[in-house]
XYZ file of N, CA and C in Angstrom:
798
model
N -18.138 -7.204 1.686
C -17.291 -6.301 2.578
C -15.686 -6.528 2.492
N -15.477 -7.741 2.191
C -13.882 -8.175 1.885
C -13.236 -7.020 0.986
N -11.899 -6.544 1.220
C -11.455 -5.861 0.334
C -11.018 -6.587 -0.754
N -11.035 -5.970 -2.230
C -10.730 -6.596 -3.487
C -9.127 -6.601 -3.405
N -8.407 -6.461 -2.289
C -6.987 -6.590 -2.313
C -6.852 -8.127 -1.566
N -7.586 -8.491 -0.950
C -7.528 -9.897 -0.289
C -8.487 -10.829 -0.739
N -8.911 -10.827 -2.036
C -9.774 -11.730 -2.624
C -9.179 -12.877 -3.211
N -9.884 -14.053 -3.156
C -9.224 -15.163 -3.621
C -9.408 -15.386 -5.224
N -10.256 -14.371 -5.879
C -10.321 -14.429 -7.249
C -10.096 -12.773 -7.742
N -9.770 -12.790 -8.892
C -9.360 -11.305 -9.720
C -10.908 -10.220 -9.255
N -11.936 -11.036 -9.458
C -13.366 -10.326 -9.298
C -14.187 -10.941 -8.307
N -15.295 -10.188 -7.642
C -15.922 -10.693 -6.792
C -17.118 -11.383 -7.733
N -18.066 -12.127 -6.743
C -19.245 -12.865 -7.429
C -19.954 -12.059 -8.421
N -20.670 -12.843 -9.388
C -21.354 -11.846 -10.418
C -22.562 -10.989 -9.641
N -23.308 -11.378 -8.698
C -24.121 -10.660 -8.233
C -23.816 -9.338 -7.733
N -22.574 -9.152 -7.054
C -22.314 -8.035 -6.371
C -22.372 -6.781 -7.349
N -21.826 -7.149 -8.529
C -21.774 -5.667 -9.584
C -23.038 -5.780 -10.301
N -23.793 -6.991 -10.503
C -25.108 -6.870 -11.183
C -26.009 -6.060 -10.339
N -26.116 -6.357 -9.090
C -27.120 -5.613 -8.236
C -26.720 -4.465 -7.709
N -25.315 -3.752 -8.111
C -25.056 -2.369 -7.802
C -24.443 -2.135 -6.663
N -23.623 -3.003 -5.917
C -22.983 -3.194 -4.789
C -21.425 -2.198 -4.911
N -21.570 -1.028 -4.560
C -20.382 -0.273 -4.835
C -20.061 0.683 -3.777
N -19.060 1.516 -3.934
C -18.982 2.551 -2.741
C -19.990 3.631 -2.767
N -20.720 3.892 -1.808
C -21.853 4.976 -1.977
C -21.398 5.929 -0.741
N -21.981 7.140 -1.101
C -21.560 8.290 0.107
C -22.755 8.060 0.813
N -22.339 8.207 2.206
C -23.384 8.092 3.387
C -22.740 7.973 4.636
N -23.566 7.808 5.516
C -23.148 7.387 6.913
C -23.668 6.201 7.569
N -22.810 5.656 8.337
C -22.994 4.299 8.926
C -22.421 4.091 10.422
N -23.003 3.044 10.974
C -22.288 2.901 12.336
C -22.398 1.525 12.499
N -21.568 0.930 13.642
C -21.484 -0.355 13.932
C -21.316 -0.809 15.408
N -21.944 -1.806 15.606
C -21.886 -2.360 17.044
C -21.333 -3.729 17.061
N -20.499 -3.850 17.982
C -19.788 -5.326 18.184
C -19.742 -5.731 19.392
N -19.952 -6.970 19.823
C -19.541 -7.583 21.112
C -19.198 -8.934 21.007
N -18.117 -9.441 21.523
C -17.615 -10.682 21.203
C -17.614 -11.052 19.738
N -18.456 -12.446 19.315
C -18.414 -12.843 18.184
C -19.707 -12.099 17.142
N -20.404 -11.063 17.757
C -21.410 -10.628 16.932
C -21.242 -9.345 16.680
N -21.653 -8.866 15.388
C -21.551 -7.667 14.934
C -23.119 -6.988 14.205
N -23.162 -5.704 14.402
C -24.274 -5.392 13.860
C -23.798 -4.246 12.919
N -24.355 -3.944 11.626
C -23.930 -2.762 10.807
C -25.263 -2.012 10.246
N -25.054 -0.837 10.073
C -26.185 -0.139 9.472
C -25.873 1.245 8.848
N -26.683 1.583 7.799
C -26.152 3.028 7.291
C -27.192 3.400 6.555
N -27.270 4.707 5.981
C -27.890 5.392 5.026
C -27.106 5.990 4.054
N -27.405 5.764 2.943
C -26.581 6.221 1.494
C -27.152 6.747 0.463
N -26.439 7.575 -0.195
C -27.032 7.971 -1.345
C -26.269 7.447 -2.641
N -25.870 8.057 -3.878
C -25.335 7.498 -4.804
C -23.665 7.333 -4.864
N -23.170 6.701 -5.658
C -21.608 6.428 -5.648
C -21.129 7.792 -5.714
N -20.119 8.139 -5.040
C -19.292 9.425 -4.907
C -19.215 9.989 -6.421
N -19.016 9.506 -7.249
C -18.773 10.089 -8.668
C -20.098 10.402 -9.226
N -21.048 10.207 -8.707
C -22.548 10.545 -9.287
C -23.187 11.393 -8.437
N -22.729 11.963 -7.584
C -23.354 13.195 -6.639
C -23.557 14.369 -7.503
N -24.665 14.955 -7.407
C -25.846 14.653 -6.222
C -26.776 13.695 -6.938
N -27.069 12.610 -6.037
C -27.657 11.423 -6.392
C -29.162 11.799 -6.441
N -29.879 10.740 -7.071
C -31.362 10.811 -7.104
C -31.888 9.668 -6.329
N -31.238 8.839 -5.591
C -31.520 7.530 -4.872
C -31.055 7.690 -3.562
N -31.696 7.067 -2.537
C -31.055 6.664 -1.279
C -31.285 5.271 -1.164
N -30.472 4.950 -0.049
C -30.793 3.547 0.506
C -30.587 3.277 1.936
N -31.182 2.614 2.631
C -30.817 1.923 3.931
C -30.361 0.472 3.861
N -29.339 0.359 4.704
C -28.865 -1.117 4.629
C -28.460 -1.546 5.929
N -28.513 -2.779 6.041
C -28.084 -3.314 7.375
C -27.537 -4.850 7.348
N -26.622 -5.039 8.318
C -25.726 -6.362 8.070
C -25.601 -6.864 9.280
N -25.990 -8.259 9.664
C -25.727 -8.668 11.128
C -24.435 -10.073 10.789
N -23.747 -10.112 11.648
C -22.652 -11.365 11.605
C -22.389 -12.028 12.820
N -22.317 -13.102 12.841
C -21.923 -13.998 13.927
C -20.635 -14.837 13.562
N -19.583 -14.759 14.201
C -18.281 -15.442 13.939
C -17.693 -15.972 14.905
N -18.212 -17.010 15.426
C -17.569 -17.854 16.647
C -16.579 -18.641 16.320
N -15.507 -18.827 17.080
C -14.332 -19.815 16.844
C -14.719 -21.125 17.475
N -14.790 -22.411 16.718
C -14.742 -23.654 17.478
C -13.449 -24.375 17.319
N -12.883 -24.371 18.289
C -11.234 -25.227 18.468
C -10.630 -23.968 17.634
N -10.044 -24.468 16.480
C -9.241 -23.593 15.772
C -9.783 -23.470 14.492
N -11.140 -23.517 14.491
C -11.937 -23.277 13.147
C -12.801 -21.823 13.247
N -12.465 -21.172 12.307
C -13.293 -19.639 12.135
C -14.518 -19.863 11.520
N -15.570 -19.706 12.081
C -16.964 -20.045 11.496
C -17.424 -18.555 11.319
N -18.411 -18.297 10.098
C -19.034 -17.102 9.685
C -20.327 -17.247 9.247
N -21.450 -16.556 9.924
C -22.773 -16.682 9.538
C -23.165 -15.170 9.508
N -23.774 -14.966 8.533
C -24.309 -13.413 8.255
C -25.614 -13.321 7.569
N -26.314 -12.207 7.664
C -27.353 -11.756 6.699
C -27.448 -10.309 6.628
N -27.947 -9.888 5.180
C -28.040 -8.452 5.161
C -29.377 -8.274 4.709
N -29.694 -6.883 4.767
C -30.996 -6.289 4.250
C -30.604 -4.980 3.511
N -31.338 -4.777 2.306
C -31.123 -3.510 1.587
C -32.455 -2.989 0.980
N -32.565 -1.670 1.171
C -34.059 -1.044 0.607
C -33.554 0.416 -0.084
N -33.795 0.513 -1.456
C -33.490 1.507 -2.177
C -34.820 2.224 -2.593
N -34.993 3.576 -2.354
C -35.845 4.325 -3.068
C -35.465 5.250 -4.023
N -36.190 5.573 -5.029
C -35.671 6.516 -6.213
C -36.868 7.575 -6.571
N -36.529 8.390 -7.238
C -37.512 9.266 -7.723
C -38.442 9.005 -8.672
N -39.754 9.359 -8.676
C -40.785 8.899 -9.386
C -40.367 8.719 -10.800
N -40.767 7.672 -11.592
C -40.409 7.525 -13.073
C -38.972 7.108 -13.498
N -38.108 6.840 -12.072
C -36.893 6.444 -12.546
C -36.747 4.814 -12.942
N -35.688 4.464 -13.280
C -35.742 3.092 -13.820
C -34.394 2.358 -13.124
N -34.142 1.095 -13.098
C -33.159 0.301 -12.747
C -32.801 -0.689 -13.779
N -31.452 -0.991 -13.709
C -30.958 -1.862 -14.658
C -29.909 -2.900 -13.805
N -29.985 -4.330 -14.221
C -28.771 -5.047 -13.701
C -28.472 -5.768 -14.898
N -27.100 -5.928 -14.759
C -26.365 -6.426 -16.015
C -25.038 -7.005 -15.232
N -24.243 -7.889 -16.221
C -22.954 -8.160 -15.576
C -21.963 -8.509 -16.972
N -20.584 -8.330 -16.676
C -19.794 -8.890 -17.335
C -19.380 -10.241 -17.210
N -18.613 -10.845 -18.041
C -18.254 -12.267 -17.903
C -16.712 -12.431 -16.955
N -16.863 -12.240 -15.849
C -15.614 -12.560 -14.691
C -14.957 -11.336 -14.543
N -14.142 -10.972 -15.800
C -13.272 -10.120 -15.813
C -13.838 -8.327 -15.954
N -13.288 -7.387 -15.700
C -13.765 -6.055 -15.753
C -13.130 -5.196 -16.868
N -12.109 -6.007 -17.749
C -11.374 -5.394 -18.753
C -12.250 -5.438 -19.926
N -13.560 -5.868 -19.741
C -14.415 -5.788 -20.991
C -15.735 -5.140 -20.757
N -16.054 -4.475 -21.672
C -17.343 -3.784 -21.611
C -18.588 -4.623 -22.006
N -18.432 -5.875 -22.434
C -19.392 -6.750 -22.985
C -20.114 -7.381 -21.749
N -21.458 -7.324 -21.847
C -22.269 -7.890 -20.905
C -23.159 -8.843 -21.312
N -23.176 -10.077 -21.297
C -24.169 -11.070 -21.913
C -25.295 -11.036 -21.199
N -25.358 -10.764 -19.979
C -26.665 -10.639 -19.107
C -26.927 -9.322 -18.869
N -28.469 -8.951 -19.155
C -28.719 -7.298 -19.036
C -29.969 -7.483 -19.029
N -30.699 -6.973 -18.214
C -32.135 -6.702 -18.056
C -32.781 -5.503 -18.733
N -31.580 -4.562 -19.419
C -32.162 -3.241 -19.754
C -32.743 -2.385 -18.556
N -33.142 -1.233 -18.903
C -33.935 -0.301 -17.828
C -35.101 -0.780 -17.707
N -35.597 -0.958 -16.409
C -36.788 -1.482 -15.705
C -37.409 -0.045 -15.032
N -38.813 0.055 -15.355
C -39.125 1.187 -14.518
C -39.648 0.488 -13.066
N -39.020 1.427 -12.153
C -39.172 0.819 -10.722
C -39.179 1.920 -9.927
N -40.118 1.775 -8.603
C -40.181 2.873 -7.695
C -38.976 2.540 -6.667
N -38.653 1.450 -6.458
C -37.535 0.973 -5.163
C -37.289 -0.313 -5.682
N -36.220 -0.734 -4.605
C -35.724 -2.061 -4.850
C -35.442 -2.681 -3.421
N -35.867 -3.770 -3.136
C -35.321 -4.570 -1.932
C -34.664 -5.686 -1.974
N -33.590 -5.906 -1.032
C -32.648 -7.160 -1.563
C -32.542 -7.500 0.065
N -32.191 -8.973 -0.158
C -31.819 -9.525 1.349
C -30.802 -10.766 0.940
N -29.822 -11.077 1.680
C -28.660 -11.725 1.611
C -28.443 -12.490 2.796
N -27.635 -13.876 2.591
C -27.320 -14.720 3.404
C -25.832 -14.943 3.084
N -24.875 -15.343 4.265
C -23.582 -15.468 4.106
C -23.246 -16.669 4.796
N -22.225 -17.438 4.561
C -21.705 -18.605 5.250
C -20.271 -18.845 5.181
N -19.333 -18.914 5.850
C -18.157 -19.625 5.449
C -17.187 -20.022 6.963
N -16.311 -20.724 6.551
C -15.383 -21.290 7.552
C -13.830 -21.498 7.104
N -12.934 -21.295 7.927
C -11.595 -21.183 7.887
C -11.162 -22.367 8.911
N -10.442 -23.438 8.419
C -9.934 -24.681 9.016
C -8.481 -24.574 8.603
N -7.499 -24.185 9.181
C -6.240 -24.414 8.945
C -5.872 -23.876 7.366
N -5.396 -24.569 6.588
C -5.137 -24.143 5.226
C -6.459 -23.861 4.249
N -7.693 -24.670 4.764
C -8.777 -24.722 3.958
C -9.823 -23.636 4.287
N -10.472 -23.243 3.334
C -11.868 -22.435 3.494
C -12.943 -22.699 2.343
N -13.971 -22.350 3.108
C -15.112 -22.482 2.178
C -16.037 -21.263 2.657
N -16.605 -20.743 1.509
C -17.528 -19.757 1.509
C -18.543 -19.523 0.646
N -19.740 -19.326 0.996
C -20.948 -19.116 0.100
C -21.754 -18.006 0.383
N -22.459 -17.253 -0.616
C -23.444 -16.198 -0.435
C -24.304 -16.555 -1.245
N -25.518 -15.808 -0.981
C -26.939 -15.781 -2.002
C -27.671 -14.567 -1.388
N -28.105 -13.878 -2.789
C -28.846 -12.688 -2.629
C -29.827 -12.689 -3.563
N -31.068 -11.976 -3.001
C -32.180 -11.834 -3.661
C -32.474 -10.336 -3.912
N -32.725 -9.778 -5.136
C -32.851 -8.460 -5.411
C -34.240 -8.312 -6.191
N -35.251 -7.618 -5.578
C -36.556 -7.524 -5.982
C -36.797 -5.749 -6.369
N -37.096 -5.697 -7.925
C -37.401 -4.338 -8.171
C -38.992 -4.254 -8.218
N -39.223 -3.075 -7.318
C -40.604 -2.950 -7.208
C -41.200 -1.760 -8.373
N -42.171 -2.437 -8.974
C -42.466 -1.814 -10.131
C -43.786 -0.872 -9.976
N -43.937 -0.031 -10.702
C -45.427 1.091 -10.373
C -46.279 0.372 -10.932
N -47.663 0.968 -10.403
C -48.867 0.479 -10.824
C -49.151 -0.827 -10.924
N -49.684 -1.400 -12.120
C -50.207 -2.732 -12.051
C -49.002 -3.571 -12.633
N -47.819 -3.097 -12.707
C -46.630 -4.134 -13.291
C -46.291 -4.877 -12.197
N -46.056 -6.114 -12.508
C -45.736 -7.032 -11.517
C -44.191 -6.825 -11.108
N -43.846 -7.068 -9.828
C -42.435 -6.945 -9.230
C -41.780 -7.933 -9.966
N -40.345 -7.647 -10.003
C -39.507 -8.646 -10.804
C -38.330 -9.067 -9.506
N -38.256 -10.247 -9.620
C -37.189 -10.782 -8.626
C -36.046 -11.448 -9.278
N -34.861 -11.022 -8.868
C -33.721 -11.600 -9.593
C -32.730 -12.594 -8.288
N -32.047 -13.259 -8.816
C -31.142 -14.098 -7.700
C -29.785 -14.223 -8.393
N -28.665 -14.256 -7.047
C -27.348 -14.482 -7.552
C -26.758 -15.195 -6.466
N -25.785 -15.913 -6.523
C -24.974 -16.562 -5.588
C -24.014 -17.483 -5.886
N -23.001 -17.743 -4.912
C -21.822 -18.539 -5.401
C -21.201 -19.310 -4.092
N -20.583 -20.363 -4.484
C -19.956 -21.389 -3.473
C -18.597 -21.508 -3.882
N -17.459 -21.420 -2.954
C -16.311 -21.539 -3.094
C -15.410 -22.162 -2.034
N -14.519 -23.033 -2.538
C -13.419 -23.510 -1.590
C -12.170 -23.255 -2.195
N -11.223 -23.220 -1.223
C -9.900 -23.164 -1.481
C -8.787 -23.797 -0.554
N -7.774 -23.839 -0.811
C -6.742 -24.602 -0.049
C -5.264 -23.972 -0.168
N -4.504 -23.840 0.701
C -3.029 -23.420 0.722
C -2.348 -24.312 0.633
N -1.199 -24.579 -0.172
C -0.497 -25.408 -0.612
C 0.992 -25.587 0.256
N 0.967 -24.250 0.820
C 2.408 -24.067 1.595
C 1.949 -24.273 3.022
N 2.822 -24.677 3.720
C 2.848 -25.141 5.162
C 2.540 -23.869 6.084
N 1.588 -24.108 6.981
C 1.475 -22.941 7.881
C 0.759 -21.711 7.582
N 0.067 -21.659 6.227
C -0.450 -20.583 5.661
C -2.083 -20.777 5.919
N -2.596 -19.690 6.188
C -4.189 -19.827 6.194
C -4.695 -18.240 5.736
N -6.186 -18.461 5.479
C -6.730 -17.012 4.865
C -6.866 -16.320 6.288
N -6.846 -15.015 6.170
C -6.894 -14.024 6.947
C -8.419 -13.813 7.434
N -8.615 -13.501 8.599
C -9.901 -13.162 9.002
C -10.164 -12.319 10.084
N -10.963 -11.195 9.942
C -11.061 -9.984 10.950
C -12.270 -9.233 10.954
N -12.860 -9.226 11.940
C -14.052 -8.161 12.047
C -15.177 -8.605 11.140
N -15.317 -9.857 10.929
C -16.631 -10.136 9.972
C -16.128 -10.006 8.490
N -14.999 -10.129 8.313
C -14.751 -10.335 6.842
C -13.259 -10.852 6.719
N -12.952 -11.523 5.301
C -11.682 -12.012 5.211
C -10.647 -10.831 5.192
N -9.450 -11.096 5.558
C -8.462 -10.172 5.850
C -6.974 -10.623 4.980
N -6.111 -9.818 5.028
C -4.962 -9.917 4.488
C -4.244 -11.488 4.829
N -3.707 -12.077 3.654
C -3.074 -13.421 4.080
C -1.423 -12.938 4.320
N -0.963 -13.390 5.380
C 0.404 -13.134 5.768
C 1.218 -14.299 5.692
N 2.004 -14.816 4.742
C 2.843 -15.931 4.467
C 3.683 -16.383 5.719
N 3.469 -17.414 5.911
C 4.297 -18.024 7.196
C 5.897 -17.971 6.764
N 6.212 -18.069 5.456
C 7.661 -18.105 5.013
C 7.679 -17.180 3.870
N 7.962 -15.959 4.134
C 7.806 -15.040 2.690
C 9.047 -15.045 1.966
N 8.960 -14.309 0.744
C 9.983 -14.395 -0.152
C 10.986 -13.242 0.692
N 12.380 -13.364 0.802
C 13.166 -12.546 1.305
C 13.672 -13.005 2.714
N 12.774 -14.005 3.229
C 13.068 -14.356 4.562
C 13.087 -16.108 4.396
N 13.541 -16.630 3.564
C 14.006 -17.896 3.348
C 12.742 -18.725 2.924
N 11.690 -18.148 2.371
C 10.726 -19.029 1.788
C 10.140 -18.592 0.545
N 9.158 -19.161 0.141
C 8.527 -18.976 -1.110
C 7.107 -18.107 -1.005
N 6.726 -17.702 -0.013
C 5.542 -17.214 0.287
C 4.320 -18.283 0.273
N 3.526 -17.620 0.078
C 1.993 -18.391 0.099
C 1.586 -18.664 -1.014
N 0.975 -19.968 -1.239
C 0.345 -20.355 -2.490
C -0.900 -20.966 -2.509
N -2.066 -20.555 -2.918
C -3.291 -21.172 -2.689
C -3.897 -21.415 -3.982
N -4.858 -22.361 -4.006
C -5.645 -22.708 -5.048
C -7.051 -22.846 -4.756
N -8.089 -22.245 -5.608
C -9.305 -21.842 -5.487
C -10.252 -22.421 -6.418
N -11.549 -22.776 -6.344
C -12.326 -23.292 -7.156
C -13.971 -22.458 -6.608
N -14.628 -21.968 -7.708
C -15.854 -21.220 -7.384
C -16.809 -21.673 -8.367
N -18.143 -21.765 -7.960
C -19.312 -21.916 -8.756
C -19.924 -20.542 -8.674
N -20.553 -19.846 -9.575
C -21.134 -18.514 -9.567
C -22.449 -18.639 -10.635
N -23.556 -18.164 -9.968
C -24.824 -18.207 -10.515
C -25.455 -17.169 -10.597
N -26.188 -16.490 -11.516
C -26.600 -15.173 -11.730
C -27.735 -15.324 -12.739
N -29.136 -15.206 -12.135
C -30.417 -15.265 -12.679
C -31.157 -14.143 -12.818
N -31.256 -13.552 -14.165
C -31.905 -12.093 -14.397
C -33.040 -12.386 -15.179
N -33.650 -13.506 -15.072
C -34.901 -13.771 -15.871
C -36.073 -13.761 -14.818
N -37.220 -12.974 -14.922
C -38.547 -13.018 -14.303
C -39.539 -12.658 -14.940
N -40.439 -13.477 -15.405
C -41.537 -13.100 -16.020
C -41.364 -12.605 -17.418
N -41.791 -11.510 -17.805
C -41.570 -10.759 -19.264
C -40.047 -10.289 -19.100
N -39.429 -10.299 -18.089
C -38.014 -9.589 -18.164
C -37.075 -10.808 -18.361
N -36.291 -10.779 -19.493
C -35.723 -11.649 -19.999
C -34.229 -11.217 -19.881
N -33.395 -11.061 -18.911
C -32.033 -10.521 -19.200
C -31.018 -11.662 -19.095
N -31.270 -12.875 -18.954
C -30.325 -13.966 -19.298
C -30.066 -14.655 -17.890
N -29.322 -15.875 -17.921
C -28.733 -16.515 -16.906
C -27.215 -16.930 -17.098
N -26.526 -16.641 -15.841
C -25.123 -16.903 -16.003
C -24.574 -17.952 -15.017
N -23.928 -18.752 -15.731
C -23.444 -19.975 -14.880
C -21.859 -19.954 -14.981
N -21.042 -19.728 -14.102
C -19.811 -19.639 -14.083
C -19.078 -20.608 -13.404
N -17.725 -21.373 -13.851
C -17.040 -22.535 -13.171
C -15.566 -21.854 -13.203
N -15.124 -21.482 -11.977
C -13.820 -20.902 -11.999
C -12.708 -21.449 -11.302
N -11.448 -21.345 -11.570
C -10.381 -21.632 -10.881
C -9.305 -20.547 -10.660
N -8.653 -20.616 -9.677
C -7.646 -19.382 -9.668
C -6.413 -19.969 -8.818
N -5.384 -19.676 -9.112
C -4.135 -19.866 -8.275
C -3.438 -18.457 -7.881
N -3.425 -18.337 -6.558
C -3.053 -17.246 -5.849
C -1.433 -17.489 -5.337
N -0.669 -16.565 -5.816
C 0.678 -16.337 -5.101
C 0.938 -15.236 -4.062
N 1.215 -15.380 -3.058
C 1.538 -14.196 -2.084
C 3.024 -14.109 -1.760
N 3.680 -13.506 -2.232
C 5.361 -13.726 -2.021
C 5.560 -12.807 -0.596
N 4.800 -11.927 -0.358
C 4.885 -11.250 1.122
C 3.679 -10.579 1.407
N 3.434 -9.991 2.588
C 2.407 -9.510 3.061
C 1.552 -8.486 2.008
N 2.359 -7.666 1.347
C 1.762 -6.814 0.501
C 1.913 -6.808 -1.120
N 2.312 -8.140 -1.327
C 2.363 -8.204 -2.941
C 1.650 -9.669 -2.917
N 0.843 -9.618 -4.431
C -0.064 -10.615 -4.802
C -0.154 -10.917 -6.267
N -0.025 -12.092 -6.596
C -0.130 -12.419 -8.161
C -1.116 -13.535 -8.160
N -2.406 -13.039 -8.852
C -3.699 -14.107 -8.988
C -3.882 -14.386 -10.635
N -4.071 -15.578 -10.865
C -4.316 -16.167 -11.984
C -5.744 -16.738 -12.060
N -6.504 -16.508 -12.916
C -7.954 -17.076 -13.139
C -8.045 -17.589 -14.426
N -8.944 -18.660 -14.427
C -9.691 -19.165 -15.588
C -10.997 -19.285 -15.251
N -11.832 -18.944 -16.252
C -13.461 -19.150 -16.123
C -13.944 -19.746 -17.229
N -14.965 -20.807 -17.244
C -15.812 -21.023 -18.220
C -17.253 -20.552 -17.716
N -17.932 -19.581 -18.701
C -19.070 -18.946 -18.248
C -20.025 -19.654 -19.446
N -20.918 -20.072 -18.856
C -22.316 -20.636 -19.592
C -23.589 -19.838 -19.684
N -24.097 -19.405 -20.703
C -25.281 -18.341 -20.937
C -26.339 -19.105 -21.395
N -27.690 -18.755 -20.907
C -28.872 -19.050 -21.464
C -29.920 -17.729 -21.466
N -30.505 -17.639 -22.572
C -31.135 -16.544 -22.654
C -30.417 -15.368 -22.727
N -29.110 -15.155 -23.249
C -28.494 -13.903 -23.244
C -28.856 -13.047 -23.986
N -28.563 -11.757 -23.875
C -29.157 -10.393 -24.757
C -28.113 -10.355 -25.967
N -27.038 -11.299 -26.125
C -26.180 -11.161 -27.257
C -26.823 -12.474 -28.188
N -26.521 -12.139 -29.489
C -27.277 -13.391 -30.402
C -25.856 -13.705 -31.218
N -25.634 -15.003 -31.102
C -24.727 -15.309 -32.058
C -25.355 -15.408 -33.589
N -24.289 -15.686 -34.723
C -24.581 -15.361 -35.865
C -25.602 -16.706 -36.287
N -25.729 -17.656 -35.560
C -26.602 -18.670 -35.904
C -28.097 -18.484 -35.433
N -28.065 -17.281 -34.415
C -29.269 -17.017 -33.840
C -29.564 -17.611 -32.390
N -28.433 -18.272 -32.022
C -28.308 -18.620 -30.595
C -28.312 -18.049 -29.615
N -28.820 -17.922 -28.478
C -28.589 -17.035 -27.447
C -28.071 -17.751 -26.115
N -27.920 -19.237 -26.371
C -27.267 -19.998 -25.219
C -25.914 -20.290 -25.872
N -24.952 -20.071 -25.043
C -23.535 -20.458 -25.759
C -22.675 -20.405 -24.355
N -21.422 -20.550 -24.520
C -20.270 -20.520 -23.882
C -19.116 -19.754 -23.938
N -18.495 -19.024 -22.932
C -17.255 -18.482 -22.991
C -15.890 -18.825 -22.198
N -14.742 -18.815 -22.646
C -13.552 -19.027 -21.797
C -13.233 -17.603 -21.244
N -12.793 -17.439 -20.123
C -12.073 -16.235 -19.822
C -10.952 -16.572 -19.016
N -9.891 -15.656 -19.297
C -8.675 -15.820 -18.543
C -8.038 -14.451 -18.304
N -7.469 -14.326 -17.070
C -7.005 -13.121 -16.452
C -6.142 -13.361 -15.452
N -5.100 -12.381 -15.391
C -4.198 -12.314 -14.600
C -4.017 -10.938 -13.926
N -3.793 -10.895 -12.641
C -3.430 -9.484 -11.847
C -2.339 -9.706 -10.908
N -1.326 -8.867 -10.850
C -0.431 -8.529 -10.092
C -0.469 -7.287 -9.358
N -0.238 -7.327 -8.071
C -0.827 -6.087 -7.085
C 0.448 -5.973 -6.068
N 0.736 -4.574 -5.973
C 1.255 -4.003 -4.311
C 0.288 -3.282 -3.875
N 0.125 -3.568 -2.626
C -0.887 -2.585 -1.796
C -0.095 -2.118 -0.773
N -0.474 -0.994 -0.140
C 0.144 0.016 1.134
C -0.768 0.489 1.629
């Protein structure tokens, strides 16, 4: 739910793309009281793919209490998607950045009648420090006598602001904009943050061998003003059972990834 404008890395965790988390046309509602929030909705396909052939029901519950000056976050989500008879699903992912079309992990098309997903979220912000982790299980329900296939993705991340007085923003159950205590133009250098993340995606289950991706990432984020940001990322991706085969025939290998993003938002 966190906007990509306010993320601590160039891209979200691998499972969010692999499992098809995107903007979908639909209707949703939200109930909140104090530190509790409940969200639910019915959706079709991505706006550019309408009229769609799938529909989904999704829900999310969040508890975000404050303990002294520590912001806590606990949440869970559920997902069900149905599709037309004879339809298929595909789960795949790029190596960290989106400016490549290479996808070393890829289940290929799986014949499926529906999919069911469940996720857990936890996070905390304490002064300049933040920690967050998510886990998600996605099951493709296959027709007839075919065994269902379950896949898993998750990550754990920690970050720290090097500049005094800065902390990660948080609002309404999601991370929000960082507002530098001493922005450029007002006598300061803005906010500077360092982050590390471990990212795991497993697309193997039974006869389906889509591959396993383990990522080790680091980022440096500079926020000169409220609406400007520079993010520098480095990642090491390790692959097992990749759908890509090297010249030696090996399907287990590693890749280095480097990316930079400068942004202005309004």
